[in-house]
CSV table of N, CA and C in Angstrom, one decimal:
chain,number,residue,atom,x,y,z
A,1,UNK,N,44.2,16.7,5.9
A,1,UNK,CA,44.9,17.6,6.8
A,1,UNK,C,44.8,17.0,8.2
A,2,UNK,N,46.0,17.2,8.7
A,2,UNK,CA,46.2,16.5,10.3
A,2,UNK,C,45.0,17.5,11.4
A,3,UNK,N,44.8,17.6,12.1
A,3,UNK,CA,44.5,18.1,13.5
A,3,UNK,C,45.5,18.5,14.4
A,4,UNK,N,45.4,20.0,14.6
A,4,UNK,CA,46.6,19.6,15.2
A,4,UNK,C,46.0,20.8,16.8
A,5,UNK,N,46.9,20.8,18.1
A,5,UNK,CA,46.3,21.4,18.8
A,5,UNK,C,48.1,21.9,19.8
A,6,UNK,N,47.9,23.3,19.9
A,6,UNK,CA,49.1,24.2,20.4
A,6,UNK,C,48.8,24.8,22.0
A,7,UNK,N,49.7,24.6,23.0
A,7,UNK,CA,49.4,25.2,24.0
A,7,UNK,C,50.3,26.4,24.0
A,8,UNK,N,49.6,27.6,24.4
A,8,UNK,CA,50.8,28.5,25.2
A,8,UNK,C,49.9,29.3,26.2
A,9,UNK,N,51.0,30.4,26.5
A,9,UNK,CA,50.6,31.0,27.1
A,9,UNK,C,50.1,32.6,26.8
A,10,UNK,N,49.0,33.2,27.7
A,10,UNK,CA,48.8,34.3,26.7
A,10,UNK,C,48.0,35.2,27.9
A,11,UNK,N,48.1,36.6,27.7
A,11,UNK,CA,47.3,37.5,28.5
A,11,UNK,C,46.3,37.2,28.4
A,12,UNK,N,45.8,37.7,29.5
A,12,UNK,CA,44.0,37.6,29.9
A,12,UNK,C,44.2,39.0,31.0
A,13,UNK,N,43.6,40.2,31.2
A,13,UNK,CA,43.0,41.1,32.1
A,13,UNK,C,41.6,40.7,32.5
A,14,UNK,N,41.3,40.7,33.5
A,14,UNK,CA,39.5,41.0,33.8
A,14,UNK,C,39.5,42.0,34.0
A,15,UNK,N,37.9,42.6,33.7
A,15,UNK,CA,37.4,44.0,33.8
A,15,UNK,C,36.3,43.8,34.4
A,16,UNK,N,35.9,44.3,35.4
A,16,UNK,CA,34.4,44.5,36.4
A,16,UNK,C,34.2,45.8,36.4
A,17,UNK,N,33.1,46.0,36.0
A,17,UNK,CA,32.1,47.1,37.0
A,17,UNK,C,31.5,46.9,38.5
A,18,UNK,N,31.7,47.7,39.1
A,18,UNK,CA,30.7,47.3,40.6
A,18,UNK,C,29.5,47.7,40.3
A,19,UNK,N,27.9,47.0,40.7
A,19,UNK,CA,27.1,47.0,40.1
A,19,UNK,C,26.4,48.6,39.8
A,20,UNK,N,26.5,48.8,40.9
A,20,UNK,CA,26.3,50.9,40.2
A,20,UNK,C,26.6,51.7,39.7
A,21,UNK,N,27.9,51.0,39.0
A,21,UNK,CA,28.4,51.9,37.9
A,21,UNK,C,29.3,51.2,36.7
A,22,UNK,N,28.4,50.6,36.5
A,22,UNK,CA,28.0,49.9,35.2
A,22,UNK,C,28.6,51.1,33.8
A,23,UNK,N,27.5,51.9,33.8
A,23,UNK,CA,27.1,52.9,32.5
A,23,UNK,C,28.9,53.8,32.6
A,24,UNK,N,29.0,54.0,33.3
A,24,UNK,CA,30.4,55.1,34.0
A,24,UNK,C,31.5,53.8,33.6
A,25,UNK,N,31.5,52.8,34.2
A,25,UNK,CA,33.1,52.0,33.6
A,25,UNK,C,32.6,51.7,32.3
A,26,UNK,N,31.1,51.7,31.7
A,26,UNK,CA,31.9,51.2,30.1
A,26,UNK,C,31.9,52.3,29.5
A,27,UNK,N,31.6,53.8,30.1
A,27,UNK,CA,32.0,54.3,29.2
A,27,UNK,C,33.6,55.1,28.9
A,28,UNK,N,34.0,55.0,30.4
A,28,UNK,CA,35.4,55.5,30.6
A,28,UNK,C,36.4,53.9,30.0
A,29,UNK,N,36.1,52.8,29.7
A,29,UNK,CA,36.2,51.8,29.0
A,29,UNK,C,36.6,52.3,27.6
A,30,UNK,N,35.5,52.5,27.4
A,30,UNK,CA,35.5,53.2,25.7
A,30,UNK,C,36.4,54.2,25.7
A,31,UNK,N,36.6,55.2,26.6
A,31,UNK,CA,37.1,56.3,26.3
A,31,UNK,C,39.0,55.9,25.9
A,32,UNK,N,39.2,54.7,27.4
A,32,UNK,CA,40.9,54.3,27.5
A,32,UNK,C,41.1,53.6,26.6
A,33,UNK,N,40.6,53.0,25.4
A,33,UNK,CA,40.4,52.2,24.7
A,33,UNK,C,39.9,52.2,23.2
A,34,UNK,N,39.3,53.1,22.9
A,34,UNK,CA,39.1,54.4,22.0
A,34,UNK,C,37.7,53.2,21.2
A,35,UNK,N,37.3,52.0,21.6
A,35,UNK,CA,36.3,51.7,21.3
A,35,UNK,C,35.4,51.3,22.1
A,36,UNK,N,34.1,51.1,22.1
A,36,UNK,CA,33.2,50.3,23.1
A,36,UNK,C,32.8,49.0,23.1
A,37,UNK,N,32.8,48.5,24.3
A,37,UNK,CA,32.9,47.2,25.0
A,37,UNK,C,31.5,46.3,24.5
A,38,UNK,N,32.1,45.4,23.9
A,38,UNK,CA,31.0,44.4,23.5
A,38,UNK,C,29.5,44.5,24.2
A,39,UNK,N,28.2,44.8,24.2
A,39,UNK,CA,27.1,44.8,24.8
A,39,UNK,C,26.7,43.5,24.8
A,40,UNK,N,27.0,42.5,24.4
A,40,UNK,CA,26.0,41.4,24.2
A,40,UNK,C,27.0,40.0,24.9
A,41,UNK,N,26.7,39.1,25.4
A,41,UNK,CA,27.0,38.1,26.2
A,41,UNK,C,27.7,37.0,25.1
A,42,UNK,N,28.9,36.7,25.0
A,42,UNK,CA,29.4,35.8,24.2
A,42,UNK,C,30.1,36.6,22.9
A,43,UNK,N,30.1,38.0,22.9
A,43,UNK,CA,30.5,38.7,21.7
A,43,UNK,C,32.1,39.4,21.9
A,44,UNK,N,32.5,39.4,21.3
A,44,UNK,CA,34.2,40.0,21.3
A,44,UNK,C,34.0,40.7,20.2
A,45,UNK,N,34.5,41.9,20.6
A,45,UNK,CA,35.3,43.0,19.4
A,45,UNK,C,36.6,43.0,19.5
A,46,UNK,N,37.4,43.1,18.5
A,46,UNK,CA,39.1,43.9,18.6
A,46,UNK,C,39.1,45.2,19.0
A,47,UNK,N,40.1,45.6,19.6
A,47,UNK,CA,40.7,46.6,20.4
A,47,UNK,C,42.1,46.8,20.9
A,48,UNK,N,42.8,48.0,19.7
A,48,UNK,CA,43.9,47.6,19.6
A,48,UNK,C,44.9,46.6,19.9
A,49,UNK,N,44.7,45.6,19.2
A,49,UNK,CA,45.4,44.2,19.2
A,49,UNK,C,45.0,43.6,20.2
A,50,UNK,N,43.8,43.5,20.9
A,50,UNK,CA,43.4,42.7,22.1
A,50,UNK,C,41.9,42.5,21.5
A,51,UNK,N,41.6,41.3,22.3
A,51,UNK,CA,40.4,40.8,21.7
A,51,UNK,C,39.2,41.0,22.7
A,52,UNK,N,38.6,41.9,23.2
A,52,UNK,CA,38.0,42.5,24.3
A,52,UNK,C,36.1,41.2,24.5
A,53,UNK,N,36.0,40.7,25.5
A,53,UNK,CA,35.1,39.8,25.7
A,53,UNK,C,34.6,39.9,26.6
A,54,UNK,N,32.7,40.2,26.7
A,54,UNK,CA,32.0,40.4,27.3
A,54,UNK,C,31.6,38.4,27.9
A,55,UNK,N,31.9,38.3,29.1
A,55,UNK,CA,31.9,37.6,30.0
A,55,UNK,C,30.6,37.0,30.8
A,56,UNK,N,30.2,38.2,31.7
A,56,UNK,CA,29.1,38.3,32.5
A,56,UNK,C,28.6,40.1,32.4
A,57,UNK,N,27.6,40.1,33.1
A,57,UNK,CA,26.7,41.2,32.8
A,57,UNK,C,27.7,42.6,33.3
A,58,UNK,N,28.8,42.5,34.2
A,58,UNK,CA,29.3,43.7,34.3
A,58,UNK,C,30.9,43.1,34.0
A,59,UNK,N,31.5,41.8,33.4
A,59,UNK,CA,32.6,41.3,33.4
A,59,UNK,C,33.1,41.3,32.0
A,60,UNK,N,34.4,41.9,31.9
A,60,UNK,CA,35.1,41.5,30.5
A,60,UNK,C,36.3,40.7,30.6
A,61,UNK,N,36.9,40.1,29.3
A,61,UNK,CA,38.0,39.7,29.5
A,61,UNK,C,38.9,40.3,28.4
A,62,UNK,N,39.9,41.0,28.4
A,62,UNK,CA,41.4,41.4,27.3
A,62,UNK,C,42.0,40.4,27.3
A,63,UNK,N,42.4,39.8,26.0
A,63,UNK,CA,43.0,39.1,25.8
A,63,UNK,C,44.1,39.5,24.2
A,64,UNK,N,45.5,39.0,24.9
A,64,UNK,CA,46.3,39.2,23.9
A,64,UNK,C,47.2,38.1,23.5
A,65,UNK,N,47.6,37.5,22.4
A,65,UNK,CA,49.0,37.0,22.2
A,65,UNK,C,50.2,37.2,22.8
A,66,UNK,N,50.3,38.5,22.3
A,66,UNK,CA,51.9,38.7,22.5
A,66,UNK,C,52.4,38.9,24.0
A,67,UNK,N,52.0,38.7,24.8
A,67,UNK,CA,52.1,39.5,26.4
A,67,UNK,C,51.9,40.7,26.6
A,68,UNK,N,51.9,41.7,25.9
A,68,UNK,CA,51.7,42.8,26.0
A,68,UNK,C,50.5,43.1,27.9
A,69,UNK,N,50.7,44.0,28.2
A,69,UNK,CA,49.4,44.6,29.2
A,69,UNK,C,49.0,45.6,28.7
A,70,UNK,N,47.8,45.8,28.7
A,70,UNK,CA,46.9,46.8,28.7
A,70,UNK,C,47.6,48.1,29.4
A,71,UNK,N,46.9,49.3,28.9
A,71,UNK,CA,47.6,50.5,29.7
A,71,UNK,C,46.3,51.2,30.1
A,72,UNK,N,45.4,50.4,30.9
A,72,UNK,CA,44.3,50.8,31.3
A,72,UNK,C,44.9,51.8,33.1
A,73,UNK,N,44.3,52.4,33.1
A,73,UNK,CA,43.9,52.5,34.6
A,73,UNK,C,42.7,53.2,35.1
A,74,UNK,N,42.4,51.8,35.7
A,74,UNK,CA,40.8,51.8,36.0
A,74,UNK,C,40.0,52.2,37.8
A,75,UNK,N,39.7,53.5,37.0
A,75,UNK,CA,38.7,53.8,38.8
A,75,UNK,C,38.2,53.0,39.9
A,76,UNK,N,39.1,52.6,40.7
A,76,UNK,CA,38.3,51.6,41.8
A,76,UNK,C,37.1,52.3,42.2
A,77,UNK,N,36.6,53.6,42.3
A,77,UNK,CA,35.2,53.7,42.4
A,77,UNK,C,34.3,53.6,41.5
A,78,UNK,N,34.3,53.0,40.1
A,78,UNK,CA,34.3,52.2,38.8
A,78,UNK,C,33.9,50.9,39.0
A,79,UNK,N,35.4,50.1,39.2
A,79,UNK,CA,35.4,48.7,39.1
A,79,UNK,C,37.3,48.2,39.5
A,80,UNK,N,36.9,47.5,39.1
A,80,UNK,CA,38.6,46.6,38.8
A,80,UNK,C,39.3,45.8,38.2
A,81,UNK,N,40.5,45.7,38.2
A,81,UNK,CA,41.4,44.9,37.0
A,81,UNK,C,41.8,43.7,38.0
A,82,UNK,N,42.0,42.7,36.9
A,82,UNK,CA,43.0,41.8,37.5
A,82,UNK,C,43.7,41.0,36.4
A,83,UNK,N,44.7,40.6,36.3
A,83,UNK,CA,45.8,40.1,35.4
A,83,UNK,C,45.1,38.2,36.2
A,84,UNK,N,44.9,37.2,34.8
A,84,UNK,CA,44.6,36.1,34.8
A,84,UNK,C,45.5,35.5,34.3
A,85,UNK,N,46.3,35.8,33.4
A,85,UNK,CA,47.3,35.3,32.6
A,85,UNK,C,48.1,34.3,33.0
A,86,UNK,N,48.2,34.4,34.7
A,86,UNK,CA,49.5,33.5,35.0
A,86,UNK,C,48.5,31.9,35.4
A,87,UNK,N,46.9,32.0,35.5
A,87,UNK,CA,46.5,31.2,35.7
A,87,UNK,C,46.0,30.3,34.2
A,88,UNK,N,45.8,31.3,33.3
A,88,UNK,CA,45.0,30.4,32.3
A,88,UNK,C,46.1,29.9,31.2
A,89,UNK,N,46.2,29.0,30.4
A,89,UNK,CA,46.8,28.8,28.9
A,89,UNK,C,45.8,28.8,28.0
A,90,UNK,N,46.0,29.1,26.5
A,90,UNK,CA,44.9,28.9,25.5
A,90,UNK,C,45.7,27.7,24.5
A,91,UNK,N,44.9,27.1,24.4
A,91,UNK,CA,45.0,25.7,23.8
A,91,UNK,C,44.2,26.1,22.2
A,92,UNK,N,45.0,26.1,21.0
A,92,UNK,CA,44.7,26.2,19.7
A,92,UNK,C,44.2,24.8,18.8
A,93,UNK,N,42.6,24.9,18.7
A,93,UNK,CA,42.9,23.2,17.8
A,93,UNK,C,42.5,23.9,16.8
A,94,UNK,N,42.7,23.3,15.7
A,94,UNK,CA,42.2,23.7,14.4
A,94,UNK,C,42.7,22.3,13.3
A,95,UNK,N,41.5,22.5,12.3
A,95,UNK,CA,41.3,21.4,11.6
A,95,UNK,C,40.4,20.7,10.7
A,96,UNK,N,40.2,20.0,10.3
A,96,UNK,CA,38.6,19.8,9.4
A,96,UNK,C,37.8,19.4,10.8
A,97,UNK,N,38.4,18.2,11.1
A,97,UNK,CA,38.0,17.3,12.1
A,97,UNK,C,37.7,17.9,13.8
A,98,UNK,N,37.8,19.3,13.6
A,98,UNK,CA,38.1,20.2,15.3
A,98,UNK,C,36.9,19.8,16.0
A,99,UNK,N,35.5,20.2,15.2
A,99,UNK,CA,34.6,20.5,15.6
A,99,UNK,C,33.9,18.9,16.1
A,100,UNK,N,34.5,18.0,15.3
A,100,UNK,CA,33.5,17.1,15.9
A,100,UNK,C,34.8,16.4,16.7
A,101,UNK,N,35.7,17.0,17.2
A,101,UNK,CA,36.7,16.3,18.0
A,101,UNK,C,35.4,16.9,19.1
A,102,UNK,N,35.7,18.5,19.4
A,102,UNK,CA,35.3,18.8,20.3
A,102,UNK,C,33.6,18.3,20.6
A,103,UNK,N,32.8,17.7,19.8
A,103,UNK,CA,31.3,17.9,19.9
A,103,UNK,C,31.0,16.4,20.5
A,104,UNK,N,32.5,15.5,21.2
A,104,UNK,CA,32.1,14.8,22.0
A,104,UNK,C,32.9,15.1,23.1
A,105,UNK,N,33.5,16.3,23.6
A,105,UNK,CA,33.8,17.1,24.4
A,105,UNK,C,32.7,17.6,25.3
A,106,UNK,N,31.7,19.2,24.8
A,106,UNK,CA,31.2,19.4,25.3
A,106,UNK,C,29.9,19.4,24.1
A,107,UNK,N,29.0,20.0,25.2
A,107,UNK,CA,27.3,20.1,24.3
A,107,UNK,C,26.9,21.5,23.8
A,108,UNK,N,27.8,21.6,22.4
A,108,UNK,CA,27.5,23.0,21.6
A,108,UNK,C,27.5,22.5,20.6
A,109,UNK,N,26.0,23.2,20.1
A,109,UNK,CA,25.4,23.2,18.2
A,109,UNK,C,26.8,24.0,17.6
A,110,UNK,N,27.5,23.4,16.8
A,110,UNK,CA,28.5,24.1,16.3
A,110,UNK,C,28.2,24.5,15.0
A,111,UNK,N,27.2,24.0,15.1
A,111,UNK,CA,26.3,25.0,13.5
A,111,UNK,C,25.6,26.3,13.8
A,112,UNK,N,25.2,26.4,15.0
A,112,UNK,CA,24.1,27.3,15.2
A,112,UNK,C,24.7,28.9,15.3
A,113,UNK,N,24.2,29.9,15.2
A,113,UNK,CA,24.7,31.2,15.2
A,113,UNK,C,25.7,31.4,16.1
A,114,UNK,N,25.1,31.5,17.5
A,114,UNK,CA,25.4,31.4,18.2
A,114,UNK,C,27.2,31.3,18.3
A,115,UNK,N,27.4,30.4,17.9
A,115,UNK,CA,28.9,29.5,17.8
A,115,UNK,C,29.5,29.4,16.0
A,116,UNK,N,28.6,31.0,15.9
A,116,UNK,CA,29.3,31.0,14.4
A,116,UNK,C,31.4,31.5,14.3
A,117,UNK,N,32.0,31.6,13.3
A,117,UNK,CA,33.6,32.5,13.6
A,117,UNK,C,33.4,33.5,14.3
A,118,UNK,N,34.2,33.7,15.0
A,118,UNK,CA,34.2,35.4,16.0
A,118,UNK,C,33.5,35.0,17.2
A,119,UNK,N,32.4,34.0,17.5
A,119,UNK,CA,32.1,34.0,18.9
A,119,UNK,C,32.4,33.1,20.2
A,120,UNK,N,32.0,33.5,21.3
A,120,UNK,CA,32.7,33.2,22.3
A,120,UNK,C,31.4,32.6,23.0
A,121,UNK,N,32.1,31.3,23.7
A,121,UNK,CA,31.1,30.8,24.7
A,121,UNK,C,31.5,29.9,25.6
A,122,UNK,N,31.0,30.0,26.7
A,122,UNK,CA,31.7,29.4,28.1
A,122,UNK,C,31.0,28.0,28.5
A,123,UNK,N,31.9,27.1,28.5
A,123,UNK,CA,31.0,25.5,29.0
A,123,UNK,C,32.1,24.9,30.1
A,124,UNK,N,32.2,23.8,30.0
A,124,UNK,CA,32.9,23.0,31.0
A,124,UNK,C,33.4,21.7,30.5
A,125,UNK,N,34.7,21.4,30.3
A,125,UNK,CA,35.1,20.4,29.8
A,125,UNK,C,35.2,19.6,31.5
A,126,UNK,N,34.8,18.3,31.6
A,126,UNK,CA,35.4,17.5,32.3
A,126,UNK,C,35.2,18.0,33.7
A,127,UNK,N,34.0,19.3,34.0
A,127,UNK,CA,33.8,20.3,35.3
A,127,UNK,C,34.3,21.1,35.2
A,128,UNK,N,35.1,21.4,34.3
A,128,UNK,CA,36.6,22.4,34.6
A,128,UNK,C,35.6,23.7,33.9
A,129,UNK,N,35.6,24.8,34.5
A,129,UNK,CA,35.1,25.8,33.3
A,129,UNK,C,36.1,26.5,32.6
A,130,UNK,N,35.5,26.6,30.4
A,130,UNK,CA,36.8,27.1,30.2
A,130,UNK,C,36.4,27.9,29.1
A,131,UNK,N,36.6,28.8,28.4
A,131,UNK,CA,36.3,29.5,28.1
A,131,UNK,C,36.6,29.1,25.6
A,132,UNK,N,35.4,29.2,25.0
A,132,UNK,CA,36.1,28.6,23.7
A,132,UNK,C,35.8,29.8,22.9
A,133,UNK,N,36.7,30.2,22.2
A,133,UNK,CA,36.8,31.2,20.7
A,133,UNK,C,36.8,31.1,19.6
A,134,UNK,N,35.9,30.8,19.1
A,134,UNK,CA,35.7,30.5,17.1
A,134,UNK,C,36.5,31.1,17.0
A,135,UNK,N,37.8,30.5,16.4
A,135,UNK,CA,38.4,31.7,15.4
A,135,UNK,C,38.2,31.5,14.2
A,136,UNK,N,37.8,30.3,13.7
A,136,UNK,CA,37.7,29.9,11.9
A,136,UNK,C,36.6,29.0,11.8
A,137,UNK,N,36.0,28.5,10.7
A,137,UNK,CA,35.5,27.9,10.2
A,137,UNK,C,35.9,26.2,11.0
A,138,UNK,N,36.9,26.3,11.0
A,138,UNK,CA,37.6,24.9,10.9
A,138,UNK,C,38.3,25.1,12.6
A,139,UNK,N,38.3,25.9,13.3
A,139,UNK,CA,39.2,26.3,14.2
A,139,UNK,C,38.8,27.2,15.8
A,140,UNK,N,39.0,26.7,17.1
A,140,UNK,CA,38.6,27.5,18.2
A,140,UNK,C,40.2,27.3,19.2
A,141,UNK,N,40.0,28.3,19.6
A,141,UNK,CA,40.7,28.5,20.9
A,141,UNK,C,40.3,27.9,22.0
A,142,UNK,N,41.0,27.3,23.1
A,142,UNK,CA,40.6,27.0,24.4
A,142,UNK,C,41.2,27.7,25.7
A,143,UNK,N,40.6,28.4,26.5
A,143,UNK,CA,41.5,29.5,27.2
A,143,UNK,C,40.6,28.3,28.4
A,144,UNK,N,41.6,27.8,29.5
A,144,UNK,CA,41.5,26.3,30.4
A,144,UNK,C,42.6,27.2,31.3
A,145,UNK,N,42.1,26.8,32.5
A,145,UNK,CA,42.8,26.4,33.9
A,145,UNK,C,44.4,26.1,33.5
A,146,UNK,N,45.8,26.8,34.2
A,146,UNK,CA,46.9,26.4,33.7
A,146,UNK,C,47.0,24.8,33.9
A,147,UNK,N,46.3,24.3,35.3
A,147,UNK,CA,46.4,23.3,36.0
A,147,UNK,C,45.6,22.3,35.2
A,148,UNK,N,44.6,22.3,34.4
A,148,UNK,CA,44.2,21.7,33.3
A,148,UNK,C,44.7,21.5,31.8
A,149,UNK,N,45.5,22.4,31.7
A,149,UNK,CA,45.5,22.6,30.0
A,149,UNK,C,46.3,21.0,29.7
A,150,UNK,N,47.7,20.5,30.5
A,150,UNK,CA,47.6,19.1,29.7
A,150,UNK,C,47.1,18.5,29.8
A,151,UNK,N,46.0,17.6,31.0
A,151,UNK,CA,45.2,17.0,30.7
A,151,UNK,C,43.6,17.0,29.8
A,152,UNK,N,43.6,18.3,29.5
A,152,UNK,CA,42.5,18.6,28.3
A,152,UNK,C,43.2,18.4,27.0
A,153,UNK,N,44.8,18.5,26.5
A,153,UNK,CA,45.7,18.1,25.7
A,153,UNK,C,45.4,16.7,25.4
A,154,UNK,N,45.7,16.0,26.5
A,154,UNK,CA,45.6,14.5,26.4
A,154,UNK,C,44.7,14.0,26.3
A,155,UNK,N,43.4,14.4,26.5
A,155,UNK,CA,41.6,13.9,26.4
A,155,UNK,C,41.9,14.5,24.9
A,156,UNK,N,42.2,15.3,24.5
A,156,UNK,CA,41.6,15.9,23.0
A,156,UNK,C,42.9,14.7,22.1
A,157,UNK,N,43.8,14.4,22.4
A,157,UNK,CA,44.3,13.8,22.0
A,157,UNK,C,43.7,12.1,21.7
A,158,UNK,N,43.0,11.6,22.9
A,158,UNK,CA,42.5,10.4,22.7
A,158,UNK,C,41.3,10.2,22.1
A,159,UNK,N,40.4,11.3,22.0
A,159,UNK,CA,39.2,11.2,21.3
A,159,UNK,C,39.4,11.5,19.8
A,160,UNK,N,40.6,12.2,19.4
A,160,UNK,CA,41.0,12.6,18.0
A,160,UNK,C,41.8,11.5,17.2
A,161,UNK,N,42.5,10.1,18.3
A,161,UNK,CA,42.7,9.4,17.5
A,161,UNK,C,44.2,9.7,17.4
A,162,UNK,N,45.3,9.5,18.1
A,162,UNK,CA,46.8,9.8,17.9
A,162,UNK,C,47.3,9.7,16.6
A,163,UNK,N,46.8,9.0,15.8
A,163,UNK,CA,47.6,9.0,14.1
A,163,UNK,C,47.3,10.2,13.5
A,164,UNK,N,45.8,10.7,13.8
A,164,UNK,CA,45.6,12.6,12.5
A,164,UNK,C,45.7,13.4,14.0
A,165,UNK,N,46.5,13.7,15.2
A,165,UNK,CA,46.3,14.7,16.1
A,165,UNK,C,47.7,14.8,16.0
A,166,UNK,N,48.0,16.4,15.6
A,166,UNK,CA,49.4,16.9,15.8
A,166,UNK,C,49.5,17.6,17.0
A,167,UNK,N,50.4,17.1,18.6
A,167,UNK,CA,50.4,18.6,19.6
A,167,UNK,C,51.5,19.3,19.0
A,168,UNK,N,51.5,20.3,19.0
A,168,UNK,CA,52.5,20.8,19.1
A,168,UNK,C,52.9,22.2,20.1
C-alpha cells in the first residue's frame, strides 16, 4: 500500500479558562455541549461531531471536518473563544509506512500508550509547533501552521521516498 498524505483545511475553536474559574468554565462546558471536557493532557473525547482536546491545563481545542462552528457562547467572566481555523491546516498521513516516516520526523515512542489510536500529542516538527492525532493504527493527523503545512508536505515527502508517497 502507497503512503499517502492530504492537506485541507478544517476548524479549530480554542477554549480557555481564566485561571479562577477553571471548575465554572468546564462545567458550563459540559453543560453547552451536553458532555465533559477531557481531564487529562493529550486526551480527546467526541462531542457532537467535534473532537474536543485537552491542550494545556485550562486550554481546549474543537475541532471539526466539515466547517461547521460551534454554538458555544462562552462567559468572558469564565474564559474565551477563539476561531484558529484560518491559521492551521491538518495534514492526513496514513499508511503501513506512517509511523516510521514520521519517527525520523519527530521523537515519539509510537508504540508506547501514550501515542496509542485516539491520542493526541504536541511536538515540533522542524521548530514549528504542531499538534498530532492518532487516528488509526496505521494513521495520524497533523494540525501545522497554515504557513507551514507545504513545506512539512515536502519534508514528509522526501523522507518517504517519492515512488510509495501519494499527496494528494
Amino acid at each position: 500500500m502507497v503512503e499517502t498524505v492530504s492537506v485541507e483545511a478544517c476548524t479549530i475553536v480554542q477554549l480557555e479558562a481564566w485561571p479562577d474559574t477553571q471548575a465554572a468554565f468546564e462545567a458550563e462546558l459540559s453543560r453547552q455541549l451536553g458532555a465533559a471536557p477531557p481531564t487529562a493532557f493529550g486526551e480527546a473525547v467526541s462531542v457532537g461531531g467535534w473532537l474536543m482536546v485537552r491542550i494545556a491545563p485550562r486550554r481546549y481545542w474543537l475541532i471539526a471536518d466539515d466547517g461547521s462552528q460551534p454554538r458555544l457562547r462562552i462567559d468572558p467572566a469564565l474564559g474565551c473563544s477563539l476561531s484558529l481555523g484560518e491559521s492551521r491546516m491538518r495534514l492526513r498521513l496514513s499508511g503501513p509506512r506512517s509511523f516510521d516516516i514520521l519517527k525520523a520526523c519527530v521523537a515519539i515512542d509510537w508504540d508506547s500508550s501514550q501515542a496509542k489510536p485516539g491520542s493526541v500529542l504536541q511536538t515540533g516538527f522542524h521548530h514549528v509547533p504542531v499538534l498530532l492525532l492518532r487516528t488509526a493504527a496505521d494513521a495520524c493527523d497533523i494540525l501545522a501552521p497554515r504557513s507551514f503545512a507545504q513545506s512539512l508536505v515536502g519534508w514528509l515527502t522526501d523522507i518517504a521516498a517519492p515512488e510509495i508517497f501519494e499527496v494528494k
